[in-house]
């Protein structure tokens, strides 16, 4: 695959901001880059969660959010408002969803599905934030809101499956 053709002129995957914005190039995959970015976030979350617990994952969410505001802004300056190749927002959102559950493949898989659903459907206020809040912060913030919906659904599922 020629990823160079999917980047706006002047941007290179060798630039750390672009590498992170595309989450190591997963945002450059030709179909459903947001889903690929969310999927690529899962093993990182699993490792962080196992090594550092939920406080480590929470710190990673904050770090990725702040980094995402910056690197999304760099990408936007060259490529327009919320380009599909920017998937670091999906990483932050996906990790935020996974904060509410232990490391369990079933729950991580359900968290992936719930987050993708909320991010694609964009219920209010996610849809409002997606339209109204601009720049790198806007790219990141609507995914955080989608993660709150998905995290609530995942927490409910986790609670319900414990009673089986």
XYZ file of C-alpha atoms in Angstrom:
164
model
C 0.000 0.000 0.000
C 1.297 3.459 -0.863
C 0.457 5.413 2.278
C 2.154 8.534 0.940
C -0.774 9.073 -1.420
C -3.228 9.315 1.494
C -1.404 12.094 3.338
C -1.903 15.762 2.456
C 1.021 17.371 0.656
C 3.841 18.270 2.992
C 3.018 15.639 5.625
C 5.190 12.600 6.174
C 4.634 9.549 8.330
C 8.183 10.059 9.625
C 6.963 13.243 11.401
C 6.190 12.240 15.032
C 2.971 14.320 15.050
C 1.679 12.555 11.943
C 2.837 9.134 13.145
C 0.873 9.609 16.376
C -2.140 11.282 14.730
C -2.505 8.237 12.465
C -1.653 5.918 15.372
C 1.412 4.437 13.742
C -0.191 4.474 10.309
C -3.435 2.618 11.075
C -5.420 5.712 10.094
C -3.997 5.349 6.600
C -5.656 1.991 5.967
C -8.084 2.353 3.045
C -11.396 1.317 4.673
C -12.842 2.303 8.071
C -9.761 4.020 9.536
C -11.586 4.854 12.777
C -12.353 1.204 13.383
C -8.755 0.229 12.612
C -7.502 2.904 15.006
C -9.833 1.681 17.758
C -8.784 -1.907 17.142
C -5.097 -0.976 17.211
C -5.677 0.746 20.563
C -6.840 -2.466 22.267
C -3.502 -4.279 22.757
C -1.884 -1.072 24.020
C -4.707 -0.630 26.547
C -4.429 -4.269 27.606
C -0.685 -3.940 28.232
C -0.967 -0.645 30.082
C -3.873 -1.954 32.160
C -1.990 -5.134 33.133
C 1.271 -3.340 33.887
C -0.022 -0.220 35.640
C -3.663 -0.903 36.543
C -6.523 1.471 35.905
C -4.591 4.500 37.243
C -1.942 3.879 34.575
C -4.572 3.555 31.879
C -6.278 6.731 33.124
C -2.951 8.589 32.955
C -2.419 7.216 29.447
C -5.865 8.511 28.395
C -4.948 11.997 29.602
C -1.533 11.839 27.914
C -2.999 10.621 24.615
C -5.744 13.264 24.770
C -3.240 16.092 25.253
C -0.911 14.660 22.608
C -3.892 14.179 20.307
C -4.948 17.824 20.557
C -1.468 18.836 19.430
C -0.881 16.288 16.656
C -4.447 16.591 15.312
C -3.887 20.325 15.087
C -0.712 19.767 13.068
C -2.590 17.450 10.684
C -5.565 19.819 10.356
C -3.341 22.761 9.390
C -2.234 20.788 6.331
C -5.273 18.646 5.574
C -8.530 20.279 6.572
C -10.957 19.884 9.484
C -11.002 16.310 11.092
C -9.383 14.193 8.403
C -10.312 10.508 8.539
C -6.643 9.492 8.765
C -6.414 11.067 12.239
C -7.313 8.223 14.606
C -5.555 9.198 17.834
C -8.989 10.447 18.944
C -10.293 6.890 18.628
C -7.381 5.677 20.752
C -8.197 8.114 23.562
C -11.901 7.292 23.367
C -11.347 3.543 23.238
C -9.006 3.629 26.220
C -11.465 5.760 28.188
C -14.195 3.167 27.584
C -11.942 0.376 28.841
C -11.259 2.118 32.155
C -14.531 0.768 33.564
C -13.705 -2.941 33.157
C -10.930 -5.388 34.045
C -8.695 -6.880 31.357
C -11.095 -9.398 29.856
C -11.216 -10.177 26.129
C -15.019 -10.412 26.042
C -15.427 -7.031 27.746
C -12.690 -5.444 25.640
C -14.431 -6.728 22.496
C -17.781 -5.407 23.710
C -16.130 -2.079 24.552
C -14.799 -1.887 21.005
C -18.280 -2.497 19.550
C -19.989 -0.042 21.921
C -17.427 2.671 21.237
C -17.536 2.268 17.466
C -21.356 2.416 17.596
C -21.381 5.599 19.705
C -18.656 7.208 17.587
C -20.429 6.430 14.306
C -24.016 7.200 15.402
C -22.952 10.296 17.380
C -25.893 10.760 19.770
C -26.338 14.202 21.323
C -24.106 15.872 22.591
C -21.482 13.967 20.568
C -23.038 15.211 17.322
C -23.141 18.773 18.643
C -19.459 18.661 19.652
C -18.511 17.120 16.309
C -20.137 20.026 14.431
C -19.330 22.933 16.754
C -15.958 22.400 18.401
C -13.115 22.897 15.957
C -9.386 22.279 15.849
C -7.397 19.588 17.572
C -9.497 19.875 20.727
C -12.685 19.321 18.725
C -11.239 16.248 17.008
C -10.499 14.715 20.408
C -13.487 15.931 22.425
C -16.345 14.332 20.478
C -14.677 10.938 20.908
C -14.418 11.488 24.651
C -18.167 12.170 24.718
C -18.844 9.045 22.629
C -16.671 7.116 25.082
C -18.898 8.197 27.973
C -21.902 6.572 26.278
C -19.931 3.457 25.402
C -18.338 3.255 28.844
C -21.754 3.434 30.493
C -23.045 0.628 28.292
C -19.919 -1.441 28.935
C -20.146 -0.927 32.679
C -23.786 -2.076 32.611
C -22.823 -5.143 30.568
C -19.970 -5.907 32.968
C -22.297 -5.665 35.947
C -24.930 -7.804 34.226
C -22.486 -10.540 33.170
C -21.106 -10.779 36.726
C -24.554 -11.930 37.845
C -24.578 -14.912 35.455
